Amino acid sequence: MENVKIKYLNSFIEQSKEENYQGPKFLYKYRPFDKFTYDMLENNYLYLCPVEKLDDKTECNAELDFNRLMDLETTNLKNECVEQIIQMIRPYTSEDTYKEVYSKIKKIMRSNGTIKPNYMLDLSLELQELVPNFEFAPFVNEIVNIPEKLDDPSVNPQIQKLISMALNAKTDMGLCSLSESPNIEKMWGNYYANDETGYCIEYDVSNYPPLIKIYCLLYMMMKEKQI
């Protein structure tokens, strides 16, 4: 199921760039009856909770440390970066192919755990044949070009803005999570619907103007979360 959602999310992001929403027509919100219930219904709005007040303290956490991913002097990819690339491949292939990819990448790794970017790029064509749904070369190029982009005056303000948005997301953003089904037993049985005493409201989002701000969420076990 996670593989399907990852592929859906990737395709959804590409569609969003063209403002061509292809997601579910209806989304659902589970809520308890509280002082906001009737005001929300009467005035037709959804409450966006500040991220810093969400129960999940890991929401929108951002850490900025390029040194963990690459040696900024040599541009060699560090072991943690390589491991993340390897783990990103897993949802797109079978376990046997994943092990084959893992083995090939490990063979070009230096004794200190780093890999020269050109080695990874040379290998990318071979890896692309094994995992056609994952674009190796563009991903590696993006990482390798980080130092150059940081020093480019024309790009630097854009990067700074992006970094600022990520680091300040907890205080500057509001989120509202919705479900694709009104019949999720766990949602009815927990505090979202106040142990089955709350309600679930359906929203037709097919004509919602800012559709590019609706994203599919994928939940993963913490031990599997590499990025």
GROMACS .gro file of N, CA, C and O in nm, residues 56-135:
model
  320
   56ASP      N    1   0.139   1.596   1.683
   56ASP     CA    2   0.259   1.532   1.632
   56ASP      C    3   0.371   1.635   1.624
   56ASP      O    4   0.374   1.720   1.536
   57LYS      N    5   0.464   1.628   1.719
   57LYS     CA    6   0.572   1.727   1.728
   57LYS      C    7   0.674   1.714   1.616
   57LYS      O    8   0.762   1.798   1.600
   58THR      N    9   0.664   1.606   1.538
   58THR     CA   10   0.758   1.589   1.426
   58THR      C   11   0.708   1.655   1.299
   58THR      O   12   0.780   1.659   1.199
   59GLU      N   13   0.584   1.707   1.300
   59GLU     CA   14   0.529   1.772   1.180
   59GLU      C   15   0.614   1.893   1.141
   59GLU      O   16   0.647   1.977   1.223
   60CYS      N   17   0.647   1.898   1.012
   60CYS     CA   18   0.717   2.013   0.953
   60CYS      C   19   0.849   2.044   1.023
   60CYS      O   20   0.893   2.159   1.024
   61ASN      N   21   0.914   1.944   1.080
   61ASN     CA   22   1.047   1.965   1.134
   61ASN      C   23   1.146   1.977   1.019
   61ASN      O   24   1.143   1.898   0.925
   62ALA      N   25   1.233   2.074   1.025
   62ALA     CA   26   1.332   2.093   0.920
   62ALA      C   27   1.470   2.112   0.981
   62ALA      O   28   1.487   2.191   1.074
   63GLU      N   29   1.565   2.038   0.931
   63GLU     CA   30   1.703   2.052   0.973
   63GLU      C   31   1.788   2.082   0.850
   63GLU      O   32   1.771   2.020   0.746
   64LEU      N   33   1.876   2.177   0.864
   64LEU     CA   34   1.959   2.218   0.751
   64LEU      C   35   2.105   2.189   0.784
   64LEU      O   36   2.166   2.257   0.864
   65ASP      N   37   2.158   2.084   0.723
   65ASP     CA   38   2.297   2.048   0.745
   65ASP      C   39   2.349   1.975   0.622
   65ASP      O   40   2.347   1.852   0.615
   66PHE      N   41   2.393   2.050   0.522
   66PHE     CA   42   2.443   1.991   0.399
   66PHE      C   43   2.565   1.904   0.423
   66PHE      O   44   2.594   1.812   0.347
   67ASN      N   45   2.638   1.934   0.531
   67ASN     CA   46   2.759   1.857   0.560
   67ASN      C   47   2.729   1.711   0.592
   67ASN      O   48   2.818   1.626   0.582
   68ARG      N   49   2.606   1.683   0.631
   68ARG     CA   50   2.569   1.543   0.657
   68ARG      C   51   2.554   1.466   0.526
   68ARG      O   52   2.566   1.344   0.524
   69LEU      N   53   2.525   1.538   0.418
   69LEU     CA   54   2.499   1.473   0.290
   69LEU      C   55   2.621   1.467   0.200
   69LEU      O   56   2.637   1.371   0.125
   70MET      N   57   2.705   1.569   0.207
   70MET     CA   58   2.817   1.572   0.114
   70MET      C   59   2.933   1.652   0.171
   70MET      O   60   2.915   1.737   0.258
   71ASP      N   61   3.050   1.623   0.121
   71ASP     CA   62   3.170   1.700   0.154
   71ASP      C   63   3.169   1.823   0.063
   71ASP      O   64   3.185   1.810  -0.059
   72LEU      N   65   3.148   1.939   0.119
   72LEU     CA   66   3.131   2.059   0.039
   72LEU      C   67   3.258   2.100  -0.035
   72LEU      O   68   3.252   2.180  -0.128
   73GLU      N   69   3.373   2.048   0.006
   73GLU     CA   70   3.498   2.080  -0.064
   73GLU      C   71   3.520   1.989  -0.184
   73GLU      O   72   3.558   2.034  -0.292
   74THR      N   73   3.496   1.859  -0.166
   74THR     CA   74   3.519   1.764  -0.275
   74THR      C   75   3.391   1.730  -0.351
   74THR      O   76   3.397   1.670  -0.458
   75THR      N   77   3.275   1.765  -0.295
   75THR     CA   78   3.141   1.730  -0.346
   75THR      C   79   3.117   1.579  -0.345
   75THR      O   80   3.023   1.530  -0.408
   76ASN      N   81   3.202   1.503  -0.273
   76ASN     CA   82   3.176   1.360  -0.259
   76ASN      C   83   3.052   1.337  -0.174
   76ASN      O   84   3.031   1.406  -0.073
   77LEU      N   85   2.970   1.243  -0.216
   77LEU     CA   86   2.849   1.211  -0.140
   77LEU      C   87   2.887   1.129  -0.018
   77LEU      O   88   2.958   1.029  -0.028
   78LYS      N   89   2.837   1.172   0.098
   78LYS     CA   90   2.868   1.100   0.221
   78LYS      C   91   2.776   0.979   0.237
   78LYS      O   92   2.674   0.966   0.170
   79ASN      N   93   2.817   0.893   0.332
   79ASN     CA   94   2.746   0.767   0.352
   79ASN      C   95   2.597   0.789   0.382
   79ASN      O   96   2.511   0.717   0.330
   80GLU      N   97   2.565   0.891   0.463
   80GLU     CA   98   2.424   0.915   0.497
   80GLU      C   99   2.342   0.952   0.375
   80GLU      O  100   2.228   0.908   0.360
   81CYS      N  101   2.400   1.030   0.286
   81CYS     CA  102   2.332   1.068   0.162
   81CYS      C  103   2.311   0.945   0.075
   81CYS      O  104   2.203   0.925   0.019
   82VAL      N  105   2.415   0.863   0.063
   82VAL     CA  106   2.406   0.741  -0.019
   82VAL      C  107   2.299   0.648   0.037
   82VAL      O  108   2.218   0.591  -0.038
   83GLU      N  109   2.295   0.634   0.169
   83GLU     CA  110   2.196   0.548   0.231
   83GLU      C  111   2.054   0.599   0.204
   83GLU      O  112   1.961   0.522   0.183
   84GLN      N  113   2.037   0.731   0.205
   84GLN     CA  114   1.906   0.789   0.178
   84GLN      C  115   1.864   0.761   0.034
   84GLN      O  116   1.748   0.728   0.009
   85ILE      N  117   1.957   0.773  -0.059
   85ILE     CA  118   1.925   0.744  -0.198
   85ILE      C  119   1.883   0.598  -0.213
   85ILE      O  120   1.783   0.566  -0.279
   86ILE      N  121   1.958   0.511  -0.147
   86ILE     CA  122   1.928   0.368  -0.154
   86ILE      C  123   1.790   0.339  -0.097
   86ILE      O  124   1.711   0.262  -0.153
   87GLN      N  125   1.757   0.401   0.017
   87GLN     CA  126   1.627   0.378   0.079
   87GLN      C  127   1.512   0.436  -0.005
   87GLN      O  128   1.403   0.382  -0.006
   88MET      N  129   1.539   0.545  -0.076
   88MET     CA  130   1.436   0.605  -0.161
   88MET      C  131   1.400   0.514  -0.277
   88MET      O  132   1.291   0.521  -0.332
   89ILE      N  133   1.495   0.428  -0.315
   89ILE     CA  134   1.472   0.337  -0.426
   89ILE      C  135   1.374   0.226  -0.388
   89ILE      O  136   1.295   0.179  -0.471
   90ARG      N  137   1.379   0.184  -0.262
   90ARG     CA  138   1.307   0.065  -0.217
   90ARG      C  139   1.161   0.060  -0.259
   90ARG      O  140   1.114  -0.044  -0.306
   91PRO      N  141   1.081   0.167  -0.246
   91PRO     CA  142   0.938   0.158  -0.282
   91PRO      C  143   0.912   0.135  -0.430
   91PRO      O  144   0.801   0.099  -0.468
   92TYR      N  145   1.014   0.156  -0.514
   92TYR     CA  146   0.992   0.149  -0.657
   92TYR      C  147   1.032   0.016  -0.719
   92TYR      O  148   1.025   0.000  -0.840
   93THR      N  149   1.071  -0.079  -0.637
   93THR     CA  150   1.121  -0.204  -0.695
   93THR      C  151   1.097  -0.321  -0.602
   93THR      O  152   1.054  -0.305  -0.487
   94SER      N  153   1.127  -0.440  -0.652
   94SER     CA  154   1.114  -0.561  -0.572
   94SER      C  155   1.233  -0.572  -0.476
   94SER      O  156   1.334  -0.504  -0.491
   95GLU      N  157   1.220  -0.659  -0.378
   95GLU     CA  158   1.326  -0.675  -0.279
   95GLU      C  159   1.454  -0.727  -0.344
   95GLU      O  160   1.565  -0.684  -0.309
   96ASP      N  161   1.442  -0.818  -0.439
   96ASP     CA  162   1.561  -0.874  -0.505
   96ASP      C  163   1.634  -0.766  -0.585
   96ASP      O  164   1.758  -0.757  -0.580
   97THR      N  165   1.558  -0.685  -0.660
   97THR     CA  166   1.620  -0.578  -0.738
   97THR      C  167   1.681  -0.474  -0.646
   97THR      O  168   1.789  -0.420  -0.672
   98TYR      N  169   1.612  -0.446  -0.536
   98TYR     CA  170   1.663  -0.350  -0.437
   98TYR      C  171   1.799  -0.395  -0.385
   98TYR      O  172   1.893  -0.316  -0.374
   99LYS      N  173   1.812  -0.524  -0.354
   99LYS     CA  174   1.939  -0.578  -0.304
   99LYS      C  175   2.048  -0.568  -0.411
   99LYS      O  176   2.165  -0.541  -0.379
  100GLU      N  177   2.010  -0.588  -0.536
  100GLU     CA  178   2.107  -0.577  -0.645
  100GLU      C  179   2.156  -0.434  -0.659
  100GLU      O  180   2.276  -0.409  -0.677
  101VAL      N  181   2.063  -0.338  -0.652
  101VAL     CA  182   2.100  -0.196  -0.658
  101VAL      C  183   2.190  -0.160  -0.541
  101VAL      O  184   2.292  -0.092  -0.556
  102TYR      N  185   2.152  -0.206  -0.423
  102TYR     CA  186   2.229  -0.179  -0.301
  102TYR      C  187   2.372  -0.229  -0.316
  102TYR      O  188   2.469  -0.159  -0.285
  103SER      N  189   2.387  -0.350  -0.371
  103SER     CA  190   2.518  -0.411  -0.389
  103SER      C  191   2.604  -0.331  -0.488
  103SER      O  192   2.723  -0.307  -0.465
  104LYS      N  193   2.543  -0.287  -0.599
  104LYS     CA  194   2.617  -0.212  -0.700
  104LYS      C  195   2.666  -0.078  -0.646
  104LYS      O  196   2.778  -0.035  -0.675
  105ILE      N  197   2.581  -0.012  -0.568
  105ILE     CA  198   2.620   0.117  -0.512
  105ILE      C  199   2.731   0.099  -0.408
  105ILE      O  200   2.826   0.178  -0.402
  106LYS      N  201   2.720  -0.003  -0.327
  106LYS     CA  202   2.821  -0.027  -0.224
  106LYS      C  203   2.959  -0.056  -0.286
  106LYS      O  204   3.062  -0.024  -0.227
  107LYS      N  205   2.960  -0.114  -0.404
  107LYS     CA  206   3.087  -0.148  -0.468
  107LYS      C  207   3.167  -0.026  -0.512
  107LYS      O  208   3.289  -0.032  -0.525
  108ILE      N  209   3.099   0.086  -0.537
  108ILE     CA  210   3.171   0.206  -0.580
  108ILE      C  211   3.197   0.300  -0.462
  108ILE      O  212   3.250   0.409  -0.480
  109MET      N  213   3.162   0.256  -0.342
  109MET     CA  214   3.183   0.339  -0.223
  109MET      C  215   3.329   0.329  -0.179
  109MET      O  216   3.389   0.221  -0.179
  110ARG      N  217   3.386   0.440  -0.142
  110ARG     CA  218   3.524   0.444  -0.096
  110ARG      C  219   3.532   0.391   0.047
  110ARG      O  220   3.431   0.374   0.115
  111SER      N  221   3.653   0.365   0.093
  111SER     CA  222   3.673   0.307   0.226
  111SER      C  223   3.622   0.397   0.338
  111SER      O  224   3.585   0.350   0.445
  112ASN      N  225   3.619   0.530   0.312
  112ASN     CA  226   3.570   0.622   0.414
  112ASN      C  227   3.418   0.641   0.407
  112ASN      O  228   3.363   0.726   0.476
  113GLY      N  229   3.351   0.564   0.321
  113GLY     CA  230   3.205   0.568   0.314
  113GLY      C  231   3.150   0.671   0.218
  113GLY      O  232   3.029   0.689   0.211
  114THR      N  233   3.236   0.740   0.142
  114THR     CA  234   3.187   0.841   0.047
  114THR      C  235   3.192   0.785  -0.096
  114THR      O  236   3.257   0.684  -0.123
  115ILE      N  237   3.122   0.853  -0.184
  115ILE     CA  238   3.121   0.815  -0.326
  115ILE      C  239   3.142   0.941  -0.410
  115ILE      O  240   3.077   1.044  -0.387
  116LYS      N  241   3.232   0.931  -0.507
  116LYS     CA  242   3.251   1.043  -0.599
  116LYS      C  243   3.125   1.059  -0.685
  116LYS      O  244   3.071   0.959  -0.735
  117PRO      N  245   3.074   1.180  -0.700
  117PRO     CA  246   2.952   1.201  -0.778
  117PRO      C  247   2.957   1.144  -0.919
  117PRO      O  248   2.859   1.090  -0.969
  118ASN      N  249   3.075   1.155  -0.985
  118ASN     CA  250   3.083   1.104  -1.122
  118ASN      C  251   3.072   0.952  -1.126
  118ASN      O  252   3.022   0.895  -1.223
  119TYR      N  253   3.116   0.884  -1.017
  119TYR     CA  254   3.098   0.740  -1.010
  119TYR      C  255   2.950   0.706  -1.003
  119TYR      O  256   2.903   0.612  -1.068
  120MET      N  257   2.879   0.783  -0.921
  120MET     CA  258   2.735   0.758  -0.907
  120MET      C  259   2.662   0.788  -1.038
  120MET      O  260   2.570   0.714  -1.078
  121LEU      N  261   2.703   0.895  -1.105
  121LEU     CA  262   2.640   0.930  -1.233
  121LEU      C  263   2.669   0.825  -1.340
  121LEU      O  264   2.583   0.792  -1.420
  122ASP      N  265   2.794   0.773  -1.340
  122ASP     CA  266   2.828   0.668  -1.435
  122ASP      C  267   2.743   0.544  -1.412
  122ASP      O  268   2.704   0.474  -1.507
  123LEU      N  269   2.715   0.517  -1.286
  123LEU     CA  270   2.637   0.398  -1.251
  123LEU      C  271   2.487   0.420  -1.273
  123LEU      O  272   2.410   0.325  -1.286
  124SER      N  273   2.446   0.547  -1.281
  124SER     CA  274   2.303   0.577  -1.286
  124SER      C  275   2.231   0.517  -1.406
  124SER      O  276   2.116   0.477  -1.397
  125LEU      N  277   2.300   0.510  -1.520
  125LEU     CA  278   2.237   0.451  -1.640
  125LEU      C  279   2.205   0.304  -1.618
  125LEU      O  280   2.098   0.255  -1.656
  126GLU      N  281   2.296   0.235  -1.552
  126GLU     CA  282   2.275   0.093  -1.522
  126GLU      C  283   2.163   0.077  -1.420
  126GLU      O  284   2.078  -0.012  -1.432
  127LEU      N  285   2.163   0.164  -1.320
  127LEU     CA  286   2.060   0.158  -1.217
  127LEU      C  287   1.923   0.194  -1.273
  127LEU      O  288   1.820   0.142  -1.231
  128GLN      N  289   1.923   0.288  -1.369
  128GLN     CA  290   1.797   0.331  -1.430
  128GLN      C  291   1.726   0.215  -1.499
  128GLN      O  292   1.603   0.206  -1.498
  129GLU      N  293   1.802   0.125  -1.557
  129GLU     CA  294   1.743   0.008  -1.622
  129GLU      C  295   1.681  -0.087  -1.520
  129GLU      O  296   1.578  -0.149  -1.546
  130LEU      N  297   1.743  -0.095  -1.403
  130LEU     CA  298   1.690  -0.183  -1.298
  130LEU      C  299   1.566  -0.123  -1.233
  130LEU      O  300   1.472  -0.194  -1.199
  131VAL      N  301   1.567   0.010  -1.215
  131VAL     CA  302   1.455   0.079  -1.149
  131VAL      C  303   1.411   0.195  -1.237
  131VAL      O  304   1.447   0.311  -1.214
  132PRO      N  305   1.333   0.169  -1.342
  132PRO     CA  306   1.297   0.273  -1.440
  132PRO      C  307   1.212   0.386  -1.384
  132PRO      O  308   1.206   0.493  -1.443
  133ASN      N  309   1.145   0.364  -1.269
  133ASN     CA  310   1.056   0.467  -1.215
  133ASN      C  311   1.126   0.565  -1.123
  133ASN      O  312   1.061   0.653  -1.066
  134PHE      N  313   1.256   0.549  -1.104
  134PHE     CA  314   1.330   0.642  -1.018
  134PHE      C  315   1.439   0.708  -1.101
  134PHE      O  316   1.522   0.641  -1.162
  135GLU      N  317   1.441   0.841  -1.105
  135GLU     CA  318   1.537   0.914  -1.188
  135GLU      C  319   1.665   0.942  -1.108
  135GLU      O  320   1.671   1.036  -1.029
   0.00000   0.00000   0.00000
